[in-house]
mmCIF file of C-alpha atoms in Angstrom:
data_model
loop_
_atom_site.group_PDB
_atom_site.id
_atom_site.type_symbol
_atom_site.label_atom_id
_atom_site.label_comp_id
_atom_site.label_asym_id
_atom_site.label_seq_id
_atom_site.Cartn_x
_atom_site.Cartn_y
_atom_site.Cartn_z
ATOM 1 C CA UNK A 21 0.000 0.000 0.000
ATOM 2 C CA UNK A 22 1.462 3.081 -0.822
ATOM 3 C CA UNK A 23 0.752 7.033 0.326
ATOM 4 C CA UNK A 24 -1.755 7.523 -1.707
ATOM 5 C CA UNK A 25 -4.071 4.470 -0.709
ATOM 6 C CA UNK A 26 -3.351 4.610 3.152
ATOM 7 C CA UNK A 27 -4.724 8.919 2.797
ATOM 8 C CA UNK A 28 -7.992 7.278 0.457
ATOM 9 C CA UNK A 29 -8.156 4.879 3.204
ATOM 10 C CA UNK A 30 -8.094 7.705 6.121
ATOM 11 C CA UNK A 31 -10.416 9.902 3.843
ATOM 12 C CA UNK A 32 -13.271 6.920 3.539
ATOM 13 C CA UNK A 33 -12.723 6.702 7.873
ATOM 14 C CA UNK A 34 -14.790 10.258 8.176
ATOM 15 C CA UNK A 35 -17.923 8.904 5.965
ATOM 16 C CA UNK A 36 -17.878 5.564 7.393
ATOM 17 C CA UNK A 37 -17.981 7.598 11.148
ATOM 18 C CA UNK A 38 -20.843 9.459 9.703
ATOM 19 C CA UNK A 39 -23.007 6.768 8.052
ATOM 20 C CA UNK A 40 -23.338 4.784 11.686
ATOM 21 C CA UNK A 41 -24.679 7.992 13.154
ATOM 22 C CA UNK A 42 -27.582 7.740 10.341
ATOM 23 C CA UNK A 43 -30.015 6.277 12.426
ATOM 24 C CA UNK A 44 -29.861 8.577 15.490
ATOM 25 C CA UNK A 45 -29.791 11.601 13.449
ATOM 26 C CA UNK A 46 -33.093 14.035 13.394
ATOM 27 C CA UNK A 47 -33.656 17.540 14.072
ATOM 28 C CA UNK A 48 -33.937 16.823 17.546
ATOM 29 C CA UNK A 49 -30.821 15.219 18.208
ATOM 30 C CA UNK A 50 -28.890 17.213 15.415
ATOM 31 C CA UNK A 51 -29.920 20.128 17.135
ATOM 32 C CA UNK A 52 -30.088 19.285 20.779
ATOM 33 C CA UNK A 53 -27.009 20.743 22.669
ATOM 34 C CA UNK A 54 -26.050 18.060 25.373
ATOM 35 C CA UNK A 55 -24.372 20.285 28.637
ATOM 36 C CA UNK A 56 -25.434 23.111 27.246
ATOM 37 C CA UNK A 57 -22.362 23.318 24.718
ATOM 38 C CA UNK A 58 -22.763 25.898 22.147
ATOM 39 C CA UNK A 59 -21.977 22.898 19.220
ATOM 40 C CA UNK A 60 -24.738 21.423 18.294
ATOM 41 C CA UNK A 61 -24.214 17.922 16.348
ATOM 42 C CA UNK A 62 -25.629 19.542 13.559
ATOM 43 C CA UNK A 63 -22.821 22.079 14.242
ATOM 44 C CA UNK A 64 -19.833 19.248 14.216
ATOM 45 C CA UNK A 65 -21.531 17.590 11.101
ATOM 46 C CA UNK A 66 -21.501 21.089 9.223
ATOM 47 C CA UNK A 67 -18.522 22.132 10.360
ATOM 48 C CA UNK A 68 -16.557 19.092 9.596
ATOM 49 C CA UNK A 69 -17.438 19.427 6.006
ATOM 50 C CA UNK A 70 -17.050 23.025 5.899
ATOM 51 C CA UNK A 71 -13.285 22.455 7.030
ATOM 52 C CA UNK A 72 -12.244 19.842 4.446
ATOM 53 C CA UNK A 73 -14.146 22.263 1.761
ATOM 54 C CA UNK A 74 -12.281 25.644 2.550
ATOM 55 C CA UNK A 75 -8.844 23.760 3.167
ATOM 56 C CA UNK A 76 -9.317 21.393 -0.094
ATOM 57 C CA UNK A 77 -10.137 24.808 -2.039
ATOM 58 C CA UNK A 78 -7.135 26.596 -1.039
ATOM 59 C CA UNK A 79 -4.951 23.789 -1.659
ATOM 60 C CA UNK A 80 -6.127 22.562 -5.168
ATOM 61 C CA UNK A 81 -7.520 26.710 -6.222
ATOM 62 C CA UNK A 82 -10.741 24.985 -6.986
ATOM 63 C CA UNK A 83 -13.871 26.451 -5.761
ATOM 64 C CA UNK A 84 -15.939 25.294 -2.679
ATOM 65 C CA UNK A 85 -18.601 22.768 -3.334
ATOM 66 C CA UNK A 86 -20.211 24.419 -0.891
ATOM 67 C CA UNK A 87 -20.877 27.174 -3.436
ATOM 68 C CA UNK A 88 -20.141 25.368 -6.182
ATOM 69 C CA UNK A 89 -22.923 22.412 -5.632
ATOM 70 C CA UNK A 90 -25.067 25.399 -3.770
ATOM 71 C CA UNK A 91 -24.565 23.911 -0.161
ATOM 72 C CA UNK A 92 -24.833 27.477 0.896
ATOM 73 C CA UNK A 93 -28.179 28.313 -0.681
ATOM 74 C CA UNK A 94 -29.393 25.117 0.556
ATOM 75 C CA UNK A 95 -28.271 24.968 3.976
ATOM 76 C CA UNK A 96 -29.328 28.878 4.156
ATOM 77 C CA UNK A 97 -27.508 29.526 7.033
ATOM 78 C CA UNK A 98 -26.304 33.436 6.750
ATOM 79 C CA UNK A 99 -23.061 34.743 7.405
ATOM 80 C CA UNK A 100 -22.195 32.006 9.680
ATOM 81 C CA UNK A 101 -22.842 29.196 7.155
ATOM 82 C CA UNK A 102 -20.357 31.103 4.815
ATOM 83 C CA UNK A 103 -17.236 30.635 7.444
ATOM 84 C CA UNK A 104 -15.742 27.587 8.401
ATOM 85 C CA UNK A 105 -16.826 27.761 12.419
ATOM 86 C CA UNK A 106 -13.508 28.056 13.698
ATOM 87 C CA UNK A 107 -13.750 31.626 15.873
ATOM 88 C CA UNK A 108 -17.429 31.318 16.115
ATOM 89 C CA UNK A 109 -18.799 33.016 19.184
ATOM 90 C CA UNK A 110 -21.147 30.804 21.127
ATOM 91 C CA UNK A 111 -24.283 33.111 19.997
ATOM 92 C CA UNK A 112 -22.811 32.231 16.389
ATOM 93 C CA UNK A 113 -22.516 28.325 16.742
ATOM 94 C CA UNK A 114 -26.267 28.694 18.239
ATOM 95 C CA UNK A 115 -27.269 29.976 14.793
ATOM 96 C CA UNK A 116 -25.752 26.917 13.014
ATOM 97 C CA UNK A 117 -29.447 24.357 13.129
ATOM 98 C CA UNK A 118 -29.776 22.147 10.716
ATOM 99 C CA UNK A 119 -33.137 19.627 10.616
ATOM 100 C CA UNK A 120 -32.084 18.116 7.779
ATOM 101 C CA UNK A 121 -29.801 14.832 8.169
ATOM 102 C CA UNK A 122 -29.306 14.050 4.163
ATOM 103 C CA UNK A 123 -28.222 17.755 3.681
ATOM 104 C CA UNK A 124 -25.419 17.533 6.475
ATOM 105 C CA UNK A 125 -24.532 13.822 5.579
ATOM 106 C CA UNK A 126 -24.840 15.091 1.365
ATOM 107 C CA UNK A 127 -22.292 17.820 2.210
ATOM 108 C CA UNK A 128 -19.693 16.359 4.354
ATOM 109 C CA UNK A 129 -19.790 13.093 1.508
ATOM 110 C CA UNK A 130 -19.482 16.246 -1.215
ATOM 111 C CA UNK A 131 -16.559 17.602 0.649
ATOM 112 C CA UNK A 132 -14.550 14.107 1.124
ATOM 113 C CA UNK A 133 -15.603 13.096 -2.410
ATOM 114 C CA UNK A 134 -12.950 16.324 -3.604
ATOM 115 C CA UNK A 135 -10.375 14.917 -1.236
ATOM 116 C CA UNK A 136 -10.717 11.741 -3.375
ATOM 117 C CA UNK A 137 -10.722 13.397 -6.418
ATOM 118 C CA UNK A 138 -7.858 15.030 -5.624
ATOM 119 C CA UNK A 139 -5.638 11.937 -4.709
ATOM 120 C CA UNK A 140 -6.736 10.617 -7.747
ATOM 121 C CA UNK A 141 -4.936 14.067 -9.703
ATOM 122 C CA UNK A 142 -1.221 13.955 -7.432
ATOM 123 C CA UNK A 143 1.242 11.441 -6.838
ATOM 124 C CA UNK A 144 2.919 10.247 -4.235
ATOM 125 C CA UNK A 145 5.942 12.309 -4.807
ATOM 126 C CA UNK A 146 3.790 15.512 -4.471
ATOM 127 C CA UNK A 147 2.586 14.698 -1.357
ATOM 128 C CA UNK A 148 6.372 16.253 0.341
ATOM 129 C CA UNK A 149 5.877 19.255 -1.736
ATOM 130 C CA UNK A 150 6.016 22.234 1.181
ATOM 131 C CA UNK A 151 2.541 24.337 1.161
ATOM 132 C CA UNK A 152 3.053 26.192 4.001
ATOM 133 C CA UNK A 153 6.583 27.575 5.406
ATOM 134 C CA UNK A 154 4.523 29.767 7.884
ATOM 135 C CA UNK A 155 5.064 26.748 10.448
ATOM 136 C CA UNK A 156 7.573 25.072 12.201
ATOM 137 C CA UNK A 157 8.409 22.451 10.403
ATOM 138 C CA UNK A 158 6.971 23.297 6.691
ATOM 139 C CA UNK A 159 3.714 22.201 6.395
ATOM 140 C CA UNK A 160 3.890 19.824 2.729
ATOM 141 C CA UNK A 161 0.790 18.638 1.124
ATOM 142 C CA UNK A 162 0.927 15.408 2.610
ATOM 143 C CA UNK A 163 0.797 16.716 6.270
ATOM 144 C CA UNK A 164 -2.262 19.010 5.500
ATOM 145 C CA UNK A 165 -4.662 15.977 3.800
ATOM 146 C CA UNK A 166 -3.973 14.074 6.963
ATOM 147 C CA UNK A 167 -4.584 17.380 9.515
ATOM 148 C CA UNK A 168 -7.690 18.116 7.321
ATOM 149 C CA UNK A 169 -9.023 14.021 7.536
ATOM 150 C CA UNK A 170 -7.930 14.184 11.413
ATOM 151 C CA UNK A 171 -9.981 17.047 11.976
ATOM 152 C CA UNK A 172 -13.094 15.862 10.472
ATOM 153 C CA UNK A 173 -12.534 12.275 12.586
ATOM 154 C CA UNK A 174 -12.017 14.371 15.941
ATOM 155 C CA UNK A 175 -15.377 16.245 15.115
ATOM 156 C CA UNK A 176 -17.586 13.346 14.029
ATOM 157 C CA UNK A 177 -16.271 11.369 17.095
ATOM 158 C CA UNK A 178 -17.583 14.109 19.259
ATOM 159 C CA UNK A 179 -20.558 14.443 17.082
ATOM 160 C CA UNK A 180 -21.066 10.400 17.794
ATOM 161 C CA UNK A 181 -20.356 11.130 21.523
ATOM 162 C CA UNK A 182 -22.970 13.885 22.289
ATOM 163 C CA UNK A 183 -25.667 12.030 20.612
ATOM 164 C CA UNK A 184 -25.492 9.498 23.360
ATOM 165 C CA UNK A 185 -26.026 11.792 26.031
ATOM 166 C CA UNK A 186 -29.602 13.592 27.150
ATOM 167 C CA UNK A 187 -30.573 15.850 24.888
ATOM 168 C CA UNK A 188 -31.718 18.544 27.334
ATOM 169 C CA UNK A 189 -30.339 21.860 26.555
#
């Protein structure tokens, strides 16, 4: 197995994640926010795909598919919908409520669907190429595709957390 197949194998672990949660997803539970956290699952579920879609843009200079495929018109969600969530104020993550399970789980599939395209379109070799000398170490393209994929897998395992708990907010 080489670099490529072990990222397309990380990059199928963040749809897999999500496609258990299925069943308890509804706008109750997507919306619910257990302990009174300000991020909702519907929150983690949109956010995760909104990550991989900003970071996959500006490392391939294609555009979002979240305006592209007219996530944002369809998920409607203002100003806040447009960002990624990182920096959102907790009044801000409150806006972020979603009913719709298919939309969130169409999105974040739409988002990890570019990350496969875009194995498919580098090699291996391209993978060390340096992105980002702003850090310490570089960051290369390889690095970034697996921060991006671990992010997503943090978020979906917290998503799969709260919606085991109460849903009293």
């Amino acid at each position: 197995m080489d670099a490529l197949d072990l990222l397309r194998d990380l990059t199928s672990r963040p749809r897999d994640a999500a496609e258990r949660m299925r069943p308890e997803l509804n706008p109750v539970s997507l919306n619910a926010r257990p302990g009174g956290h300000d991020n909702s699952v519907a929150w983690l579920l949109w956010h995760s795909g909104r990550e991989i879609d900003a970071q996959l843009a500006d490392l391939t200079g294609h555009e979002q598919v979240w305006t592209s495929r007219d996530f944002a018109g369809r998920f409607d969600l203002g100003p806040e919908g447009d960002g990624v969530g990182y920096g959102h104020t907790p009044e801000e993550a409150r806006r972020i409520l979603v009913d719709d399970p298919e939309l969130l789980l169409g999105y974040l599939g739409a988002a990890l669907e570019s990350v496969e395209a875009y194995l498919d379109d580098i090699t291996a070799a391209q993978l060390d190429d340096v992105i980002d000398e702003d850090w310490e170490p570089p960051v290369t393209r390889g690095a970034r595709l697996i921060s991006v994929i671990d992010d997503a897998i943090q978020h979906l395992a917290q998503a799969n957390y709260a919606l085991g708990m109460p849903t009293g907010d």
